GROMACS .gro file of C-alpha atoms in nm:
model
  463
    1MET     CA    1  -0.745   1.368   4.197
    2THR     CA    2  -0.969   1.510   3.935
    3ARG     CA    3  -0.840   1.553   3.590
    4SER     CA    4  -0.854   1.900   3.413
    5PRO     CA    5  -1.074   1.916   3.110
    6VAL     CA    6  -0.819   1.968   2.886
    7ALA     CA    7  -0.637   1.621   3.021
    8THR     CA    8  -0.955   1.451   2.996
    9ILE     CA    9  -1.006   1.567   2.638
   10ARG     CA   10  -0.669   1.476   2.548
   11SER     CA   11  -0.710   1.121   2.704
   12LEU     CA   12  -1.017   1.072   2.505
   13ILE     CA   13  -0.823   1.197   2.182
   14ASP     CA   14  -0.537   0.937   2.263
   15ARG     CA   15  -0.792   0.654   2.297
   16ILE     CA   16  -0.982   0.719   1.959
   17PHE     CA   17  -0.701   0.907   1.763
   18PRO     CA   18  -0.361   0.741   1.828
   19ARG     CA   19  -0.088   1.033   1.792
   20GLY     CA   20   0.102   0.821   1.566
   21ALA     CA   21  -0.216   0.761   1.354
   22LEU     CA   22  -0.275   1.133   1.361
   23VAL     CA   23   0.076   1.178   1.212
   24LEU     CA   24   0.058   0.895   0.948
   25SER     CA   25  -0.302   1.045   0.863
   26VAL     CA   26  -0.191   1.381   0.806
   27LEU     CA   27   0.096   1.281   0.561
   28SER     CA   28  -0.133   1.052   0.405
   29PHE     CA   29  -0.426   1.311   0.363
   30ALA     CA   30  -0.137   1.544   0.215
   31TYR     CA   31  -0.045   1.257  -0.059
   32PHE     CA   32  -0.431   1.206  -0.101
   33ILE     CA   33  -0.433   1.592  -0.206
   34ALA     CA   34  -0.157   1.560  -0.440
   35GLY     CA   35  -0.329   1.268  -0.610
   36ILE     CA   36  -0.637   1.461  -0.675
   37VAL     CA   37  -0.454   1.744  -0.835
   38ARG     CA   38  -0.275   1.498  -1.059
   39ASN     CA   39  -0.600   1.326  -1.131
   40ARG     CA   40  -0.794   1.633  -1.222
   41ILE     CA   41  -0.479   1.733  -1.466
   42PHE     CA   42  -0.493   1.358  -1.604
   43ALA     CA   43  -0.865   1.400  -1.638
   44ASN     CA   44  -0.837   1.754  -1.824
   45THR     CA   45  -0.551   1.663  -2.056
   46TYR     CA   46  -0.631   1.303  -2.149
   47GLY     CA   47  -0.992   1.250  -2.077
   48VAL     CA   48  -1.109   0.897  -2.050
   49GLY     CA   49  -0.931   0.716  -2.338
   50PRO     CA   50  -0.666   0.500  -2.485
   51GLU     CA   51  -0.371   0.696  -2.395
   52LEU     CA   52  -0.468   0.701  -2.005
   53ASP     CA   53  -0.566   0.340  -2.006
   54ALA     CA   54  -0.238   0.234  -2.142
   55TYR     CA   55  -0.029   0.457  -1.908
   56ASN     CA   56  -0.259   0.320  -1.585
   57ALA     CA   57  -0.204  -0.036  -1.724
   58ALA     CA   58   0.155   0.009  -1.788
   59PHE     CA   59   0.223   0.056  -1.402
   60ARG     CA   60   0.064  -0.310  -1.294
   61ILE     CA   61   0.298  -0.565  -1.355
   62PRO     CA   62   0.608  -0.378  -1.262
   63GLU     CA   63   0.440  -0.259  -0.955
   64ILE     CA   64   0.350  -0.606  -0.851
   65ALA     CA   65   0.704  -0.725  -0.885
   66LEU     CA   66   0.820  -0.438  -0.648
   67ASP     CA   67   0.577  -0.515  -0.407
   68VAL     CA   68   0.622  -0.903  -0.400
   69LEU     CA   69   1.025  -0.902  -0.430
   70VAL     CA   70   1.097  -0.597  -0.238
   71ALA     CA   71   0.806  -0.422  -0.026
   72ALA     CA   72   0.657  -0.726   0.116
   73GLY     CA   73   1.002  -0.867   0.236
   74LEU     CA   74   1.109  -0.532   0.387
   75THR     CA   75   0.799  -0.421   0.575
   76ALA     CA   76   0.759  -0.720   0.814
   77PRO     CA   77   1.149  -0.819   0.920
   78PHE     CA   78   1.361  -0.520   0.835
   79VAL     CA   79   1.296  -0.278   1.128
   80PRO     CA   80   1.324  -0.514   1.420
   81ILE     CA   81   1.632  -0.680   1.280
   82TYR     CA   82   1.802  -0.360   1.224
   83THR     CA   83   1.671  -0.226   1.544
   84ALA     CA   84   1.795  -0.535   1.761
   85LEU     CA   85   2.147  -0.508   1.549
   86ARG     CA   86   2.152  -0.127   1.629
   87HIS     CA   87   2.086  -0.185   2.009
   88ASP     CA   88   2.429  -0.383   2.056
   89ASP     CA   89   2.650  -0.264   1.727
   90GLY     CA   90   2.547  -0.003   1.513
   91ARG     CA   91   2.803  -0.062   1.244
   92ALA     CA   92   2.662  -0.437   1.244
   93ALA     CA   93   2.316  -0.279   1.167
   94ASP     CA   94   2.429  -0.042   0.902
   95THR     CA   95   2.615  -0.326   0.732
   96PHE     CA   96   2.272  -0.541   0.724
   97GLY     CA   97   2.101  -0.252   0.598
   98ARG     CA   98   2.338  -0.163   0.333
   99THR     CA   99   2.308  -0.575   0.235
  100VAL     CA  100   1.947  -0.554   0.221
  101LEU     CA  101   1.951  -0.240   0.002
  102THR     CA  102   2.208  -0.401  -0.247
  103GLY     CA  103   2.013  -0.727  -0.255
  104ALA     CA  104   1.673  -0.542  -0.322
  105VAL     CA  105   1.809  -0.367  -0.626
  106LEU     CA  106   1.965  -0.650  -0.797
  107VAL     CA  107   1.658  -0.867  -0.738
  108MET     CA  108   1.470  -0.551  -0.904
  109LEU     CA  109   1.720  -0.526  -1.176
  110ILE     CA  110   1.650  -0.906  -1.264
  111ALA     CA  111   1.271  -0.880  -1.243
  112VAL     CA  112   1.296  -0.574  -1.469
  113LEU     CA  113   1.477  -0.772  -1.716
  114LEU     CA  114   1.236  -1.018  -1.718
  115ILE     CA  115   0.963  -0.797  -1.766
  116LEU     CA  116   1.102  -0.582  -2.067
  117LEU     CA  117   1.144  -0.977  -2.244
  118ALA     CA  118   0.781  -0.999  -2.182
  119ALA     CA  119   0.678  -0.687  -2.281
  120PRO     CA  120   0.485  -0.823  -2.583
  121TRP     CA  121   0.319  -1.071  -2.426
  122LEU     CA  122   0.233  -0.858  -2.146
  123ALA     CA  123   0.069  -0.594  -2.386
  124ALA     CA  124  -0.164  -0.885  -2.529
  125THR     CA  125  -0.257  -1.021  -2.204
  126ILE     CA  126  -0.286  -0.712  -1.995
  127GLY     CA  127  -0.428  -0.475  -2.270
  128ALA     CA  128  -0.655  -0.763  -2.377
  129GLY     CA  129  -0.905  -0.520  -2.510
  130PHE     CA  130  -0.657  -0.250  -2.663
  131ASP     CA  131  -0.623  -0.184  -3.016
  132ALA     CA  132  -0.257  -0.269  -3.181
  133GLU     CA  133  -0.157   0.110  -3.149
  134THR     CA  134  -0.249   0.134  -2.769
  135GLN     CA  135  -0.057  -0.197  -2.722
  136GLU     CA  136   0.251  -0.060  -2.878
  137LEU     CA  137   0.213   0.257  -2.655
  138TYR     CA  138   0.168   0.023  -2.380
  139ILE     CA  139   0.488  -0.129  -2.439
  140ASP     CA  140   0.680   0.175  -2.466
  141LEU     CA  141   0.548   0.325  -2.140
  142LEU     CA  142   0.604  -0.030  -1.951
  143ARG     CA  143   0.969   0.010  -2.037
  144ILE     CA  144   0.999   0.359  -1.880
  145ASN     CA  145   0.804   0.256  -1.590
  146CYS     CA  146   1.045  -0.010  -1.514
  147LEU     CA  147   1.326   0.238  -1.451
  148ALA     CA  148   1.132   0.392  -1.187
  149GLN     CA  149   1.076   0.051  -0.997
  150ILE     CA  150   1.437   0.020  -0.962
  151LEU     CA  151   1.463   0.345  -0.809
  152PHE     CA  152   1.171   0.257  -0.582
  153ALA     CA  153   1.344  -0.063  -0.469
  154ALA     CA  154   1.633   0.141  -0.297
  155SER     CA  155   1.387   0.384  -0.154
  156ILE     CA  156   1.174   0.157  -0.004
  157CYS     CA  157   1.452   0.001   0.163
  158ILE     CA  158   1.594   0.343   0.275
  159GLY     CA  159   1.252   0.410   0.403
  160GLU     CA  160   1.256   0.132   0.638
  161VAL     CA  161   1.572   0.265   0.785
  162LEU     CA  162   1.408   0.605   0.837
  163VAL     CA  163   1.111   0.403   1.011
  164ALA     CA  164   1.379   0.249   1.220
  165HIS     CA  165   1.531   0.602   1.315
  166ARG     CA  166   1.169   0.753   1.341
  167ARG     CA  167   1.219   1.010   1.102
  168PHE     CA  168   0.876   1.011   0.955
  169LEU     CA  169   0.880   1.376   0.773
  170PHE     CA  170   1.116   1.237   0.524
  171TYR     CA  171   0.947   0.907   0.483
  172GLY     CA  172   0.626   1.075   0.427
  173LEU     CA  173   0.712   1.341   0.197
  174ALA     CA  174   0.834   1.082  -0.063
  175PRO     CA  175   0.515   0.978  -0.214
  176ILE     CA  176   0.390   1.335  -0.235
  177LEU     CA  177   0.701   1.441  -0.434
  178TYR     CA  178   0.670   1.111  -0.671
  179THR     CA  179   0.338   1.241  -0.747
  180ALA     CA  180   0.466   1.625  -0.795
  181GLY     CA  181   0.709   1.457  -1.055
  182ILE     CA  182   0.425   1.301  -1.252
  183ILE     CA  183   0.194   1.616  -1.237
  184GLY     CA  184   0.511   1.825  -1.392
  185GLY     CA  185   0.575   1.549  -1.638
  186THR     CA  186   0.190   1.603  -1.753
  187LEU     CA  187   0.204   1.971  -1.767
  188VAL     CA  188   0.527   1.946  -1.994
  189GLY     CA  189   0.355   1.694  -2.224
  190ARG     CA  190   0.039   1.897  -2.240
  191ALA     CA  191   0.273   2.203  -2.354
  192SER     CA  192   0.455   2.011  -2.588
  193ASP     CA  193   0.413   1.705  -2.857
  194LEU     CA  194   0.553   1.457  -2.613
  195GLY     CA  195   0.182   1.372  -2.450
  196ILE     CA  196   0.175   1.068  -2.243
  197MET     CA  197   0.549   1.007  -2.273
  198ALA     CA  198   0.626   1.326  -2.081
  199THR     CA  199   0.390   1.207  -1.803
  200ALA     CA  200   0.583   0.867  -1.795
  201TRP     CA  201   0.919   1.043  -1.757
  202GLY     CA  202   0.753   1.246  -1.507
  203ALA     CA  203   0.722   0.939  -1.305
  204VAL     CA  204   1.088   0.860  -1.321
  205VAL     CA  205   1.158   1.230  -1.234
  206GLY     CA  206   0.904   1.167  -0.930
  207ALA     CA  207   1.124   0.838  -0.859
  208VAL     CA  208   1.434   1.015  -0.838
  209LEU     CA  209   1.256   1.269  -0.583
  210HIS     CA  210   1.103   1.003  -0.389
  211LEU     CA  211   1.457   0.840  -0.337
  212GLY     CA  212   1.619   1.198  -0.315
  213ILE     CA  213   1.419   1.299  -0.018
  214ARG     CA  214   1.468   0.978   0.184
  215GLY     CA  215   1.825   0.995   0.107
  216LEU     CA  216   1.839   1.325   0.256
  217GLY     CA  217   1.661   1.197   0.573
  218ILE     CA  218   1.919   0.961   0.638
  219LEU     CA  219   2.200   1.209   0.656
  220ARG     CA  220   2.146   1.245   1.023
  221THR     CA  221   2.186   0.886   1.073
  222SER     CA  222   2.479   0.651   1.086
  223PHE     CA  223   2.327   0.476   0.766
  224ARG     CA  224   2.503   0.535   0.444
  225PRO     CA  225   2.354   0.348   0.118
  226TRP     CA  226   2.700   0.209  -0.031
  227PRO     CA  227   2.668  -0.160  -0.157
  228ALA     CA  228   2.746  -0.458   0.064
  229PHE     CA  229   2.723  -0.799   0.044
  230ARG     CA  230   2.734  -0.952   0.351
  231PHE     CA  231   2.463  -1.221   0.249
  232ARG     CA  232   2.601  -1.513   0.449
  233THR     CA  233   2.567  -1.344   0.833
  234ALA     CA  234   2.296  -1.473   1.071
  235ALA     CA  235   2.102  -1.156   1.042
  236PHE     CA  236   2.046  -1.166   0.677
  237ARG     CA  237   1.945  -1.541   0.691
  238GLU     CA  238   1.711  -1.450   0.947
  239PHE     CA  239   1.544  -1.168   0.738
  240ILE     CA  240   1.515  -1.425   0.438
  241ARG     CA  241   1.381  -1.672   0.663
  242LEU     CA  242   1.091  -1.427   0.827
  243MET     CA  243   1.006  -1.259   0.486
  244LEU     CA  244   0.861  -1.544   0.332
  245PRO     CA  245   0.528  -1.569   0.498
  246ARG     CA  246   0.452  -1.210   0.446
  247MET     CA  247   0.555  -1.210   0.065
  248LEU     CA  248   0.308  -1.515   0.018
  249SER     CA  249  -0.010  -1.307   0.070
  250HIS     CA  250   0.133  -0.962  -0.034
  251PRO     CA  251   0.067  -0.998  -0.405
  252ILE     CA  252  -0.286  -1.049  -0.362
  253GLU     CA  253  -0.422  -0.690  -0.355
  254PRO     CA  254  -0.182  -0.587  -0.660
  255ALA     CA  255  -0.318  -0.876  -0.824
  256ILE     CA  256  -0.665  -0.787  -0.757
  257PHE     CA  257  -0.626  -0.451  -0.911
  258THR     CA  258  -0.432  -0.609  -1.215
  259TYR     CA  259  -0.751  -0.807  -1.279
  260PHE     CA  260  -0.940  -0.503  -1.266
  261THR     CA  261  -0.763  -0.344  -1.546
  262ALA     CA  262  -0.782  -0.656  -1.743
  263LEU     CA  263  -1.137  -0.667  -1.706
  264ALA     CA  264  -1.209  -0.340  -1.753
  265SER     CA  265  -1.047  -0.313  -2.053
  266THR     CA  266  -1.297  -0.547  -2.212
  267ILE     CA  267  -1.603  -0.382  -2.089
  268VAL     CA  268  -1.547  -0.041  -2.240
  269VAL     CA  269  -1.327   0.230  -2.357
  270GLY     CA  270  -1.205   0.411  -2.074
  271GLY     CA  271  -1.292   0.134  -1.836
  272VAL     CA  272  -0.954   0.112  -1.690
  273THR     CA  273  -0.917   0.483  -1.634
  274THR     CA  274  -1.251   0.524  -1.454
  275ILE     CA  275  -1.178   0.238  -1.220
  276ASN     CA  276  -0.835   0.371  -1.142
  277PHE     CA  277  -1.005   0.711  -1.082
  278ALA     CA  278  -1.253   0.576  -0.863
  279LEU     CA  279  -1.027   0.377  -0.651
  280ASP     CA  280  -0.832   0.679  -0.559
  281TYR     CA  281  -1.146   0.810  -0.361
  282GLN     CA  282  -1.234   0.430  -0.209
  283VAL     CA  283  -0.857   0.378  -0.087
  284VAL     CA  284  -0.873   0.738   0.122
  285PRO     CA  285  -1.059   0.632   0.417
  286VAL     CA  286  -0.914   0.311   0.423
  287SER     CA  287  -0.548   0.450   0.442
  288LEU     CA  288  -0.629   0.741   0.668
  289ILE     CA  289  -0.851   0.532   0.940
  290GLY     CA  290  -0.798   0.147   0.853
  291ILE     CA  291  -0.436   0.153   0.798
  292ALA     CA  292  -0.327   0.419   1.015
  293PHE     CA  293  -0.554   0.332   1.340
  294SER     CA  294  -0.457  -0.037   1.327
  295LEU     CA  295  -0.095   0.027   1.281
  296ALA     CA  296  -0.077   0.295   1.593
  297VAL     CA  297  -0.240   0.021   1.848
  298PHE     CA  298  -0.045  -0.286   1.712
  299PRO     CA  299   0.271  -0.260   1.977
  300THR     CA  300   0.029  -0.215   2.263
  301LEU     CA  301  -0.152  -0.537   2.128
  302SER     CA  302   0.186  -0.717   2.051
  303THR     CA  303   0.273  -0.629   2.433
  304ALA     CA  304  -0.054  -0.742   2.552
  305TYR     CA  305  -0.022  -1.081   2.404
  306ALA     CA  306   0.332  -1.142   2.524
  307ASP     CA  307   0.206  -1.046   2.851
  308GLY     CA  308  -0.069  -1.293   2.843
  309ASP     CA  309  -0.343  -1.027   2.930
  310ARG     CA  310  -0.641  -1.124   2.752
  311ALA     CA  311  -0.853  -0.880   2.886
  312THR     CA  312  -0.617  -0.595   2.767
  313PHE     CA  313  -0.564  -0.750   2.448
  314ARG     CA  314  -0.951  -0.787   2.388
  315SER     CA  315  -1.037  -0.423   2.501
  316ILE     CA  316  -0.772  -0.255   2.276
  317LEU     CA  317  -0.850  -0.458   1.985
  318GLY     CA  318  -1.243  -0.418   2.036
  319ARG     CA  319  -1.198  -0.067   2.066
  320ASN     CA  320  -0.972  -0.066   1.743
  321VAL     CA  321  -1.248  -0.250   1.549
  322VAL     CA  322  -1.532  -0.036   1.652
  323THR     CA  323  -1.333   0.288   1.611
  324ILE     CA  324  -1.246   0.182   1.267
  325GLY     CA  325  -1.583   0.037   1.185
  326GLY     CA  326  -1.784   0.330   1.279
  327LEU     CA  327  -1.526   0.621   1.138
  328THR     CA  328  -1.516   0.432   0.822
  329THR     CA  329  -1.889   0.360   0.794
  330LEU     CA  330  -1.950   0.725   0.803
  331ALA     CA  331  -1.689   0.786   0.561
  332ALA     CA  332  -1.860   0.539   0.327
  333ILE     CA  333  -2.200   0.705   0.369
  334ALA     CA  334  -2.046   1.036   0.277
  335LEU     CA  335  -1.851   0.924  -0.011
  336PHE     CA  336  -2.188   0.747  -0.160
  337VAL     CA  337  -2.385   1.050  -0.129
  338GLY     CA  338  -2.098   1.288  -0.228
  339ALA     CA  339  -1.970   1.084  -0.524
  340PRO     CA  340  -2.147   1.313  -0.790
  341ILE     CA  341  -2.016   1.631  -0.646
  342LEU     CA  342  -1.666   1.527  -0.570
  343VAL     CA  343  -1.611   1.378  -0.920
  344GLU     CA  344  -1.757   1.715  -1.084
  345VAL     CA  345  -1.557   1.937  -0.864
  346LEU     CA  346  -1.253   1.731  -0.862
  347LEU     CA  347  -1.232   1.594  -1.228
  348GLY     CA  348  -1.489   1.756  -1.444
  349GLY     CA  349  -1.370   1.981  -1.716
  350GLY     CA  350  -1.184   1.994  -2.038
  351ALA     CA  351  -1.195   1.656  -2.201
  352PHE     CA  352  -1.374   1.515  -1.870
  353GLY     CA  353  -1.710   1.602  -1.989
  354PRO     CA  354  -2.064   1.522  -1.813
  355GLU     CA  355  -2.075   1.176  -1.931
  356GLU     CA  356  -1.753   1.084  -1.772
  357VAL     CA  357  -1.841   1.273  -1.444
  358ALA     CA  358  -2.164   1.069  -1.446
  359THR     CA  359  -2.017   0.728  -1.531
  360THR     CA  360  -1.727   0.764  -1.286
  361ALA     CA  361  -1.968   0.915  -1.017
  362VAL     CA  362  -2.144   0.598  -1.007
  363ILE     CA  363  -1.844   0.369  -0.990
  364VAL     CA  364  -1.719   0.586  -0.701
  365ALA     CA  365  -2.045   0.538  -0.503
  366ALA     CA  366  -2.046   0.178  -0.575
  367PHE     CA  367  -1.663   0.124  -0.438
  368ALA     CA  368  -1.803   0.318  -0.153
  369VAL     CA  369  -1.970  -0.015  -0.008
  370SER     CA  370  -1.659  -0.192   0.030
  371VAL     CA  371  -1.477   0.086   0.218
  372PRO     CA  372  -1.581  -0.049   0.591
  373PHE     CA  373  -1.509  -0.386   0.511
  374ASP     CA  374  -1.169  -0.314   0.342
  375ALA     CA  375  -1.052  -0.114   0.651
  376LEU     CA  376  -1.165  -0.389   0.917
  377ALA     CA  377  -0.942  -0.599   0.735
  378TYR     CA  378  -0.624  -0.412   0.866
  379PRO     CA  379  -0.696  -0.420   1.257
  380LEU     CA  380  -0.820  -0.799   1.229
  381SER     CA  381  -0.496  -0.901   1.024
  382ARG     CA  382  -0.275  -0.726   1.292
  383GLY     CA  383  -0.462  -0.878   1.597
  384LEU     CA  384  -0.378  -1.209   1.418
  385TYR     CA  385   0.002  -1.099   1.385
  386ALA     CA  386   0.014  -0.982   1.737
  387THR     CA  387  -0.086  -1.346   1.812
  388HIS     CA  388   0.211  -1.457   1.631
  389ASP     CA  389  -0.016  -1.587   1.372
  390THR     CA  390   0.035  -1.515   1.017
  391ILE     CA  391  -0.066  -1.845   0.825
  392ARG     CA  392  -0.411  -1.789   0.878
  393GLN     CA  393  -0.428  -1.440   0.757
  394VAL     CA  394  -0.285  -1.576   0.431
  395GLY     CA  395  -0.559  -1.829   0.408
  396ALA     CA  396  -0.840  -1.547   0.457
  397SER     CA  397  -0.654  -1.317   0.166
  398PHE     CA  398  -0.674  -1.629  -0.083
  399ALA     CA  399  -1.048  -1.687  -0.019
  400GLY     CA  400  -1.119  -1.320  -0.041
  401PHE     CA  401  -0.900  -1.300  -0.382
  402GLY     CA  402  -1.107  -1.591  -0.499
  403VAL     CA  403  -1.485  -1.455  -0.412
  404VAL     CA  404  -1.341  -1.114  -0.594
  405ILE     CA  405  -1.231  -1.253  -0.915
  406GLY     CA  406  -1.521  -1.499  -0.926
  407ALA     CA  407  -1.806  -1.214  -0.826
  408SER     CA  408  -1.661  -0.974  -1.076
  409THR     CA  409  -1.624  -1.229  -1.357
  410LEU     CA  410  -1.981  -1.344  -1.317
  411LEU     CA  411  -2.127  -1.011  -1.262
  412ALA     CA  412  -1.959  -0.830  -1.564
  413PRO     CA  413  -2.201  -0.949  -1.826
  414SER     CA  414  -2.486  -0.814  -1.677
  415LEU     CA  415  -2.356  -0.510  -1.463
  416GLY     CA  416  -2.040  -0.397  -1.667
  417LEU     CA  417  -1.801  -0.175  -1.497
  418LEU     CA  418  -2.044  -0.200  -1.160
  419ALA     CA  419  -1.930  -0.589  -1.123
  420ILE     CA  420  -1.606  -0.470  -1.031
  421PRO     CA  421  -1.654  -0.245  -0.695
  422LEU     CA  422  -1.955  -0.494  -0.609
  423GLY     CA  423  -1.733  -0.815  -0.633
  424TYR     CA  424  -1.484  -0.619  -0.455
  425ALA     CA  425  -1.694  -0.576  -0.169
  426LEU     CA  426  -1.815  -0.929  -0.147
  427GLY     CA  427  -1.449  -1.043  -0.137
  428MET     CA  428  -1.374  -0.818   0.148
  429ILE     CA  429  -1.683  -0.921   0.339
  430VAL     CA  430  -1.572  -1.290   0.312
  431LYS     CA  431  -1.203  -1.206   0.406
  432ASP     CA  432  -1.330  -1.004   0.733
  433ALA     CA  433  -1.549  -1.309   0.823
  434LEU     CA  434  -1.261  -1.547   0.826
  435LEU     CA  435  -1.024  -1.318   0.986
  436ALA     CA  436  -1.285  -1.241   1.264
  437MET     CA  437  -1.347  -1.623   1.306
  438PHE     CA  438  -0.952  -1.707   1.319
  439LEU     CA  439  -0.910  -1.419   1.552
  440VAL     CA  440  -1.176  -1.507   1.822
  441ARG     CA  441  -1.019  -1.873   1.846
  442ARG     CA  442  -0.660  -1.719   1.904
  443VAL     CA  443  -0.766  -1.457   2.158
  444ARG     CA  444  -0.897  -1.751   2.366
  445THR     CA  445  -0.556  -1.899   2.371
  446ILE     CA  446  -0.401  -1.589   2.560
  447GLY     CA  447  -0.287  -1.660   2.897
  448PRO     CA  448  -0.005  -1.715   3.140
  449THR     CA  449   0.152  -1.945   2.889
  450THR     CA  450   0.187  -1.712   2.594
  451PRO     CA  451   0.510  -1.747   2.443
  452ALA     CA  452   0.770  -1.455   2.485
  453PRO     CA  453   0.803  -1.184   2.235
  454ASP     CA  454   1.152  -1.262   2.163
  455GLN     CA  455   1.066  -1.570   1.980
  456PRO     CA  456   1.092  -1.540   1.575
  457ALA     CA  457   0.728  -1.516   1.547
  458SER     CA  458   0.724  -1.184   1.696
  459VAL     CA  459   0.902  -1.051   1.403
  460VAL     CA  460   0.569  -1.017   1.231
  461SER     CA  461   0.461  -0.751   1.441
  462VAL     CA  462   0.563  -0.494   1.202
  463ALA     CA  463   0.417  -0.621   0.900
   0.00000   0.00000   0.00000
């Protein structure tokens, strides 16, 4: 039977652009647009100077604490455990979810207290190149930002519940509303004497909105966010056991960006802000293509592995890698060529003058080199996860981290800020090479004796 042209086109689109990836991409793109508006307001309000440097630096350590202690653990085992419990006993699933929510908030509260105690030391370390006044501003902004991270701990947990119930609209709206809070705070600060402090409080308001929209999203589910302390249940023990491997490598990315902050602060005034602006462009194709596309085909890869179907596994993985590699290469070329225009149109004006535009455009173009390599790490990592292997991904991530730090440090005296994007590209190349080598070996083991998907290692399939 001959298929209609519409059916053929739809089949082709589904092969190249998985439907789940398109939904995630649309939401990510809307978040990017909100980020562009935020950055333009930042650039026109603060320019490239010590205030915005202190603001950006104040986010690093609290965000690492949130990522390591909450986000890393939740994104791997929460959804499969919650879904399995919900299949047999909805009340048990909700109790488990509330227990994880309670634990996440308590852990983040403890982390925030420790960060607040260490604030003076952090100011001298993370802001090593800041003057005394900027370091004091850093401490004030750090304290405000810590409040937002507690709210995020709760929101991330509720977000995982939304994912389990497939309520993606409320899940995806949350980061957009968070950015809207920052924008609102900055506009208030510009119209008053509050300045950058208003921006920091705007981030707290944004965190409230982030939590609020996700709280609204769970109203049509059975889950209610009340405290629960069932930490001795089998489900929670399984959750703790399965979250540890994922937590080991999760801090590497924020640690890299924290190092970039510290290094940039010693190279030139405004360097931290320039790097942050440039990274906002670099991450777009990686998120819209690399992350979304690899996530969309991940369940199919896991099924093929469980069935011992090596041919299907290789076909899906190969198509995914080629698609992501091809599309992100085109995106990288476009970003490299269009960097001056993008920066001028989206950031130029006000306190962000021609010199700032030119410097930022060069860094954006340099970061474009890393786009395909950064994006390819996601399908390669998920390919390893689908074969129930998390240890090798950790090794590749640490190797890439070492190259990023070493290359950036060695190149900084001669290349200045350019050392950061070039060092990052070199690190991603090493990481991809190791992941590909490990994955080829794992694919060769796929066959009729492949472990069944009900074994504990399969939980990493949602990492």
